[in-house]
PDB file of C-alpha atoms in Angstrom:
ATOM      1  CA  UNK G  99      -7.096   0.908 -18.243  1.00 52.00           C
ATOM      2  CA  UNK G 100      -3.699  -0.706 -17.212  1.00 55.00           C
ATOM      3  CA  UNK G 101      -3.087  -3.098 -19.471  1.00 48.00           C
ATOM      4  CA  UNK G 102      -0.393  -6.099 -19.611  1.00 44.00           C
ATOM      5  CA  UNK G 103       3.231  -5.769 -21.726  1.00 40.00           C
ATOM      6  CA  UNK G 104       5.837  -8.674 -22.316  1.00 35.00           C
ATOM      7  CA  UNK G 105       8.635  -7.025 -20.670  1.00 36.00           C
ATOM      8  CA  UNK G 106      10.440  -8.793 -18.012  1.00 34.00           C
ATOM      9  CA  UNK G 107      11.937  -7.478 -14.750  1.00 36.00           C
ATOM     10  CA  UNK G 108      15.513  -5.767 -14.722  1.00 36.00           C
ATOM     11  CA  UNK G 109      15.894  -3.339 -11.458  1.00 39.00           C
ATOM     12  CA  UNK G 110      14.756  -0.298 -10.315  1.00 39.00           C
ATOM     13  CA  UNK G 111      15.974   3.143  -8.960  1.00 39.00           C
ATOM     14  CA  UNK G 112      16.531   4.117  -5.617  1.00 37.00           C
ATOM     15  CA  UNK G 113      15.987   7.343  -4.103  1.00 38.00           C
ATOM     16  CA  UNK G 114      19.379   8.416  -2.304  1.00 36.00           C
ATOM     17  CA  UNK G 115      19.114  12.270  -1.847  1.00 39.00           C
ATOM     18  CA  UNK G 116      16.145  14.679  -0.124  1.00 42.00           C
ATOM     19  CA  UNK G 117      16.084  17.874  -0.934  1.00 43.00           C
ATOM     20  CA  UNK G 118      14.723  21.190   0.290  1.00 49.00           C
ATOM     21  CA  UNK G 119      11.268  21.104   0.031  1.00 51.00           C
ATOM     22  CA  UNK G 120      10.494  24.587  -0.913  1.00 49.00           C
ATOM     23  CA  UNK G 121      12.991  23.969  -4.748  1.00 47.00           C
ATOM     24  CA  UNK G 122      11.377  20.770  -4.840  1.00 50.00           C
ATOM     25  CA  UNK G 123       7.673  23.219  -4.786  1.00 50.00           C
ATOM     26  CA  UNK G 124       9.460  25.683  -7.169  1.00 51.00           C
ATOM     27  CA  UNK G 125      10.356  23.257  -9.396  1.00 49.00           C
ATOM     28  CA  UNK G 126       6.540  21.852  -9.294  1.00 53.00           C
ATOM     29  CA  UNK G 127       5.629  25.471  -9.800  1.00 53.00           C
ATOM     30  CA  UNK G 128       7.519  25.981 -13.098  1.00 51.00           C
ATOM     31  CA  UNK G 129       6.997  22.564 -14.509  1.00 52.00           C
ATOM     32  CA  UNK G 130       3.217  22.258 -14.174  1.00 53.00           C
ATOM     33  CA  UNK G 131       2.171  24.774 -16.297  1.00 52.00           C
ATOM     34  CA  UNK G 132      -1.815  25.664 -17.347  1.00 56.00           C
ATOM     35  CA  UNK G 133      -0.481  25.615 -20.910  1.00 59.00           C
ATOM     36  CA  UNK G 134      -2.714  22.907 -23.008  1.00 62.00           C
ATOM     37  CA  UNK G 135       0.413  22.592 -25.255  1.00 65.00           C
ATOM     38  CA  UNK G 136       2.733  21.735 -22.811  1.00 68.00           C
ATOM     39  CA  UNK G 137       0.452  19.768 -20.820  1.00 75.00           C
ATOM     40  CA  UNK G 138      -0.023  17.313 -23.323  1.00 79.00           C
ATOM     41  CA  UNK G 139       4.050  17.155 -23.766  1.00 77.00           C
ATOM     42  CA  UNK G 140       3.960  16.856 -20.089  1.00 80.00           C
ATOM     43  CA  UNK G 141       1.573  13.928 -20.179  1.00 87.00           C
ATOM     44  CA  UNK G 142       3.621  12.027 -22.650  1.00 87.00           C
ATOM     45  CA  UNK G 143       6.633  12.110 -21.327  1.00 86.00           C
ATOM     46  CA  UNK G 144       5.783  11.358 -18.183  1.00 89.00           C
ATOM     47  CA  UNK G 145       3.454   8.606 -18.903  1.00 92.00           C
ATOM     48  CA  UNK G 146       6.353   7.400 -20.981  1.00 91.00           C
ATOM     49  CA  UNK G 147       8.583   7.591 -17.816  1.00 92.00           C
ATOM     50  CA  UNK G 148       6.116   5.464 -16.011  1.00 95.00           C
ATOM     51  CA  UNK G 149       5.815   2.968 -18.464  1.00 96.00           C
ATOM     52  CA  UNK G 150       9.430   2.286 -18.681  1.00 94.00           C
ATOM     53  CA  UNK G 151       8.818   0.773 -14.941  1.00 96.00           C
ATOM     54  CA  UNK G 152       5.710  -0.555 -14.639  1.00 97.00           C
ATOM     55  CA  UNK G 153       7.065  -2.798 -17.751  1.00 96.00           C
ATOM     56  CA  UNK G 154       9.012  -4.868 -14.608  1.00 95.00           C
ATOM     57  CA  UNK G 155       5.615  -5.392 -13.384  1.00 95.00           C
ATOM     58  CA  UNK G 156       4.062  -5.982 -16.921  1.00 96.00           C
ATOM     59  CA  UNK G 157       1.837  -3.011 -16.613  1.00 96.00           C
ATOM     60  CA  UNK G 158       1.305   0.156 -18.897  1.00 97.00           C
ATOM     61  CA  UNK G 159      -0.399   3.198 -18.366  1.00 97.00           C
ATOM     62  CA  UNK G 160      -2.438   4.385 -21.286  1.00 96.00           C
ATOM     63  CA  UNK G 161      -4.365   7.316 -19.918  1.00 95.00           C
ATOM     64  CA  UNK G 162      -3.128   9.173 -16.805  1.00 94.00           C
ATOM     65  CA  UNK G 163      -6.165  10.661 -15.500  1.00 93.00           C
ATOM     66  CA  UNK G 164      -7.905   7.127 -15.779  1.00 95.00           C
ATOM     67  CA  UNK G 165      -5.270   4.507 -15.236  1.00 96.00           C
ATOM     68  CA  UNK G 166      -4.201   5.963 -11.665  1.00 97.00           C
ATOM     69  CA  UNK G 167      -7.598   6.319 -10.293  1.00 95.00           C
ATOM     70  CA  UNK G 168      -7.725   2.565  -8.489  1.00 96.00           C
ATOM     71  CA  UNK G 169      -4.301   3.168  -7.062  1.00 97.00           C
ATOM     72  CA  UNK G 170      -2.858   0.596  -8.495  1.00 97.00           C
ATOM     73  CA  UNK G 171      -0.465   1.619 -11.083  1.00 97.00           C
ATOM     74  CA  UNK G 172       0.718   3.732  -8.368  1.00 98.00           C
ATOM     75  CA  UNK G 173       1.697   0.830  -5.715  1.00 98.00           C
ATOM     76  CA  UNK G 174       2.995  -0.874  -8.258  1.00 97.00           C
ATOM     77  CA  UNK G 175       5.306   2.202  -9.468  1.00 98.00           C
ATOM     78  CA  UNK G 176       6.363   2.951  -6.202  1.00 98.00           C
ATOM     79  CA  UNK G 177       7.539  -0.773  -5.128  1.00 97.00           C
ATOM     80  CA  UNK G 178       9.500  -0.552  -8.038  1.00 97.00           C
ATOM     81  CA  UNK G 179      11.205   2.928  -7.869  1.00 95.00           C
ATOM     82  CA  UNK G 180      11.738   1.903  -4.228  1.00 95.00           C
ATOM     83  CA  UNK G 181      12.429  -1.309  -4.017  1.00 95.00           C
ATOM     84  CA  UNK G 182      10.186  -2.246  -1.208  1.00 96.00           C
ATOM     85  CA  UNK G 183       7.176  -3.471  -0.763  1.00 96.00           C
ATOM     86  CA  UNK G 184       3.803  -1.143   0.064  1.00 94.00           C
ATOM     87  CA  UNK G 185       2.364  -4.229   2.306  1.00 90.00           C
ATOM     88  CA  UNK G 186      -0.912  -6.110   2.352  1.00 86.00           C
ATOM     89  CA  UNK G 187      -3.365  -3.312   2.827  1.00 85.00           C
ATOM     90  CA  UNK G 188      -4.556  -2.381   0.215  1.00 94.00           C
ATOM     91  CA  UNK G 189      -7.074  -4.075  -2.586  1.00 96.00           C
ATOM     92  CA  UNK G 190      -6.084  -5.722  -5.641  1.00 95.00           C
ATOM     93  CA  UNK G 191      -8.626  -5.713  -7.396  1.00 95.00           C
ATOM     94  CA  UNK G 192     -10.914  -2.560  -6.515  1.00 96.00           C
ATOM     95  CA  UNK G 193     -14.640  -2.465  -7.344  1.00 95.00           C
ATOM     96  CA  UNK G 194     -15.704   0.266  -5.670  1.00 96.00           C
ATOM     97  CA  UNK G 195     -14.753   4.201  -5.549  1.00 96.00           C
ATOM     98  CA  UNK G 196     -14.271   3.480  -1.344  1.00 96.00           C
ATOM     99  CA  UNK G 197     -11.714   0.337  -2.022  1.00 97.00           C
ATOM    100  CA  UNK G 198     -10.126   2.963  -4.994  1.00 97.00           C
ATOM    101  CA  UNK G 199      -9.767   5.454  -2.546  1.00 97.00           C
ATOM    102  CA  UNK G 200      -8.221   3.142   0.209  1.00 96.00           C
ATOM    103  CA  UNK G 201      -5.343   2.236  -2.437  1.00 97.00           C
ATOM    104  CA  UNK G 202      -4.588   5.418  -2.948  1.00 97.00           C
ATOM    105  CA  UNK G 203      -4.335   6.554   0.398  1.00 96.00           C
ATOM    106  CA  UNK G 204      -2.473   3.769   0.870  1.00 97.00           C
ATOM    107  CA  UNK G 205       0.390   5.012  -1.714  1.00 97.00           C
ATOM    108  CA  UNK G 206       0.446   8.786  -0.339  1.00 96.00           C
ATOM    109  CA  UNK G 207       1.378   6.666   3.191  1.00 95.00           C
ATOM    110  CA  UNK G 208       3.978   5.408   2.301  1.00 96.00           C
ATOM    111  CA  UNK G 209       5.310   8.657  -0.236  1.00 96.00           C
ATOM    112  CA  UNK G 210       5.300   9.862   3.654  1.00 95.00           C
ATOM    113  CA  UNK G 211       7.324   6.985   4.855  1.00 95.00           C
ATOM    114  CA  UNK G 212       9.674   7.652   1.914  1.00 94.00           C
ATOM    115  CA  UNK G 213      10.049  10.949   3.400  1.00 93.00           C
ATOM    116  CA  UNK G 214       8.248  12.433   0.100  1.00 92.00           C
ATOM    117  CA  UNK G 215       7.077  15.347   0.490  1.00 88.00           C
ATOM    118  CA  UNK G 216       3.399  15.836  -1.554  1.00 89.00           C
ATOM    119  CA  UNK G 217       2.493  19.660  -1.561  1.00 84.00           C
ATOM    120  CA  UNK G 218      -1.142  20.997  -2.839  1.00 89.00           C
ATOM    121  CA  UNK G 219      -2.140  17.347  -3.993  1.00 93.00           C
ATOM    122  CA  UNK G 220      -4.405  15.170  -2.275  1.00 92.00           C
ATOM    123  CA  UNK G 221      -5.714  11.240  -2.764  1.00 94.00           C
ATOM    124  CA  UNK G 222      -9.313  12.767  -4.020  1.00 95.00           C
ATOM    125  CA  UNK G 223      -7.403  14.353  -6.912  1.00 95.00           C
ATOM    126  CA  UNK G 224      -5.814  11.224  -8.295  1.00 96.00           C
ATOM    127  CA  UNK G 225      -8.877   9.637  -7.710  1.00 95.00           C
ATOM    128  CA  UNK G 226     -10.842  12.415  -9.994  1.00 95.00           C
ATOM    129  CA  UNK G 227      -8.494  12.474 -12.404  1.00 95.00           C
ATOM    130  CA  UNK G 228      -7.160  15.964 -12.187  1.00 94.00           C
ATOM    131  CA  UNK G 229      -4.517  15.971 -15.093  1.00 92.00           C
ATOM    132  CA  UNK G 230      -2.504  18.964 -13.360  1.00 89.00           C
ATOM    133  CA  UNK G 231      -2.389  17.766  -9.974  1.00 92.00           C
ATOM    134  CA  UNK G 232      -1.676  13.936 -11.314  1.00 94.00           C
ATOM    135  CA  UNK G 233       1.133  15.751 -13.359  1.00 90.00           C
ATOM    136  CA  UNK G 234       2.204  17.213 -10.150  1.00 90.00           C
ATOM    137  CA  UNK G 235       2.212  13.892  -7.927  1.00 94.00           C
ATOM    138  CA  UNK G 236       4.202  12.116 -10.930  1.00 93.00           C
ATOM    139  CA  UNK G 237       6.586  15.052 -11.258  1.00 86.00           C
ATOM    140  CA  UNK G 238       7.148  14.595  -7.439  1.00 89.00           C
ATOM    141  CA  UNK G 239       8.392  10.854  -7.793  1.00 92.00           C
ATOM    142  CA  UNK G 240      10.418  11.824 -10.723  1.00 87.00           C
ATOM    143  CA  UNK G 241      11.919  14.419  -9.154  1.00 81.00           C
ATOM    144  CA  UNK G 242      12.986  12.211  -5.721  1.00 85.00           C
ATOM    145  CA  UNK G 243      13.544   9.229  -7.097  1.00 87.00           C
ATOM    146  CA  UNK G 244      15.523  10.334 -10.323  1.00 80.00           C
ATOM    147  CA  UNK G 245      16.742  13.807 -10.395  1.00 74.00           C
ATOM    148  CA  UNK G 246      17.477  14.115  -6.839  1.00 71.00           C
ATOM    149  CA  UNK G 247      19.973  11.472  -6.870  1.00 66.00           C
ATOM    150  CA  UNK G 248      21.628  12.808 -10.239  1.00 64.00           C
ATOM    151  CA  UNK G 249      22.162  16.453  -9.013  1.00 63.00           C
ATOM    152  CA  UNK G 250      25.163  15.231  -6.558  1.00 57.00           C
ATOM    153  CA  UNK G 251      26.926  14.365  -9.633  1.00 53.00           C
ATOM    154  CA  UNK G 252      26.819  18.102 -11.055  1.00 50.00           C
ATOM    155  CA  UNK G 253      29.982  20.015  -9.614  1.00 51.00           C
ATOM    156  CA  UNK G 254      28.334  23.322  -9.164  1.00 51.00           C
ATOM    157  CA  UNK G 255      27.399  25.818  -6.294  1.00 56.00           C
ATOM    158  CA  UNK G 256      23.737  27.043  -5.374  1.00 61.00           C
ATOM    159  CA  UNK G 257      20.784  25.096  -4.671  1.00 64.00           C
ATOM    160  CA  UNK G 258      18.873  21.794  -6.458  1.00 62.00           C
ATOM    161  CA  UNK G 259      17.355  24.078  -8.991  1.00 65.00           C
ATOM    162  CA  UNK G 260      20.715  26.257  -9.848  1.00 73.00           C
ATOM    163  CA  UNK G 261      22.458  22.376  -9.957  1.00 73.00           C
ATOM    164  CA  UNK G 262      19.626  20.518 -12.154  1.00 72.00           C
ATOM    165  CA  UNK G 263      20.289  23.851 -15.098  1.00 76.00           C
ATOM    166  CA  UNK G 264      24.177  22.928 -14.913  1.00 79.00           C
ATOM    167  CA  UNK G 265      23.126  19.622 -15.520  1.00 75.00           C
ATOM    168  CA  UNK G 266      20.308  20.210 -18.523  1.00 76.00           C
ATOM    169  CA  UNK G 267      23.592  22.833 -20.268  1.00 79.00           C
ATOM    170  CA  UNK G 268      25.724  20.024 -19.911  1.00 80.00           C
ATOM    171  CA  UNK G 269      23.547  18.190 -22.108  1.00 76.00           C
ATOM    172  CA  UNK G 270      22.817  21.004 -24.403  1.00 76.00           C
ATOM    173  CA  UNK G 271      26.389  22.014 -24.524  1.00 80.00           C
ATOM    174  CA  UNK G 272      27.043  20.139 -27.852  1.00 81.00           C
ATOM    175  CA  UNK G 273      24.136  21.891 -29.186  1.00 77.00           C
ATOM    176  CA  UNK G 274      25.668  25.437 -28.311  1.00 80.00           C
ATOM    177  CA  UNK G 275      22.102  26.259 -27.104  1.00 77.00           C
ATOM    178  CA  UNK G 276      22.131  27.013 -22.990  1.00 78.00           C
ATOM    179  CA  UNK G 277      19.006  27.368 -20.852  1.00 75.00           C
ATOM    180  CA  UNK G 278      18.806  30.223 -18.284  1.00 74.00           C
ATOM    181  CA  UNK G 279      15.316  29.302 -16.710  1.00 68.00           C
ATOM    182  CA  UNK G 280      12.618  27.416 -16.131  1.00 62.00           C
ATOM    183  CA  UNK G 281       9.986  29.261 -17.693  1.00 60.00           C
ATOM    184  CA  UNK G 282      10.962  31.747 -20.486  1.00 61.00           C
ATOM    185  CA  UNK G 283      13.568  29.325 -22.118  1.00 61.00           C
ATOM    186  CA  UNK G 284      10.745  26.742 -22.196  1.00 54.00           C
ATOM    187  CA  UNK G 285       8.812  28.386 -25.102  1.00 54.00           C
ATOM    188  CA  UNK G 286      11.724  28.810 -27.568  1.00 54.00           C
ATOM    189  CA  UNK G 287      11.874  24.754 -28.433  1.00 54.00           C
ATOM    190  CA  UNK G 288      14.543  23.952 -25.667  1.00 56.00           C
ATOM    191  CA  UNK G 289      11.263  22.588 -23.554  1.00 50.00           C
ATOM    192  CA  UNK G 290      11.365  19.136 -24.466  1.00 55.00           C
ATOM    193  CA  UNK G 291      14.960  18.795 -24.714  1.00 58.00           C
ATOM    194  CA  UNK G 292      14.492  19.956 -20.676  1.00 58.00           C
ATOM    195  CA  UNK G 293      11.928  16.801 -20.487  1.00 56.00           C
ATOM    196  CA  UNK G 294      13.918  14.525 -21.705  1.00 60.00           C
ATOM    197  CA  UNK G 295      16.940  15.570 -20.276  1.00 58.00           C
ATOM    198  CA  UNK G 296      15.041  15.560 -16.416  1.00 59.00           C
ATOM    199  CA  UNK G 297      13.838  12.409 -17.413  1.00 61.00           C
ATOM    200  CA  UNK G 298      15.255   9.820 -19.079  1.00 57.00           C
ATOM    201  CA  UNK G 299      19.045  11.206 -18.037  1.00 55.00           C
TER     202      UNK G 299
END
């Protein structure tokens, strides 16, 4: 369950850039992979991305596939990242798979107010606990809220996806290593340095 942390509230991030919706699909595509392995990397790092705001509402996330199914964790991570509030309608403290649902519903609403686009992922899923497709929706807020607004700070040509490699081989540059895709290069050991880069960058 969503348990309680110490931390106090600091800010959040804003989301100051759309982008094309079919990169923002490829880049779902390539990151949410059937691979166990990398699922599990996946899970961690993005739970760990969560975590690191819910803590400004004194919430953690301990298992993905359970935590989100009340819709909770998710109102609460999307006031935050947004820095507005989701509104009355919803139920804080859910009892029953209907009031669940309703919450959820209730955060894919406004992800369409955001002008988020959620592909091949629907309320039932979060609600089920489907580990891909949760992956998916939480790669879909990191991408808009966090990556989005970093790529206008990469001086480079091409699309989102051609932009968001010029920013991971800036990072890797030191390391003389430099990525080339998103899938091949992501079994040679340069996949988590991609997570982390996309992520806590």
């Amino acid at each position: 369950s969503v348990t309680q942390t110490t931390a106090h509230v600091n800010g959040a991030v804003t989301m100051t850039q759309q982008v094309n919706e079919d990169e923002r699909q490829c880049y779902l595509d390539d990151v949410i992979s059937e691979n166990v392995g990398w699922i599990r990397i996946q899970e961690k790092t993005f739970k760990r991305w969560m975590n690191e705001h819910l803590k400004h509402r004194k919430l953690e996330v301990e298992d993905i596939t359970e935590d989100l199914n009340d819709g909770l964790a998710l109102i609460n991570l999307l006031e935050v990242l947004s820095h507005k509030s989701i509104g009355r309608n919803y139920t804080k403290k859910p009892r029953i798979n209907a009031q669940k649902m309703e919450n959820i519903v209730a955060t894919f609403n406004f992800m369409k107010g955001e002008g988020i686009k959620i592909v091949n992922i629907d309320s039932t899923d979060i609600m089920q606990g489907n580990m891909k497709l949760t992956l998916g929706l939480i790669w879909t807020l990191i991408f808009n809220y966090q990556i989005a607004a970093n790529l206008k700070d990469v001086d480079s040509g091409g699309g989102p996806k051609k932009q968001l490699l010029n920013k991971i081989n800036q990072k890797l540059r030191p390391s003389g290593r430099k990525a080339k895709n998103f899938t091949n290069d992501w079994t040679d050991g340069l996949l988590l340095n991609y997570v982390k880069i996309l992520i806590i960058t």
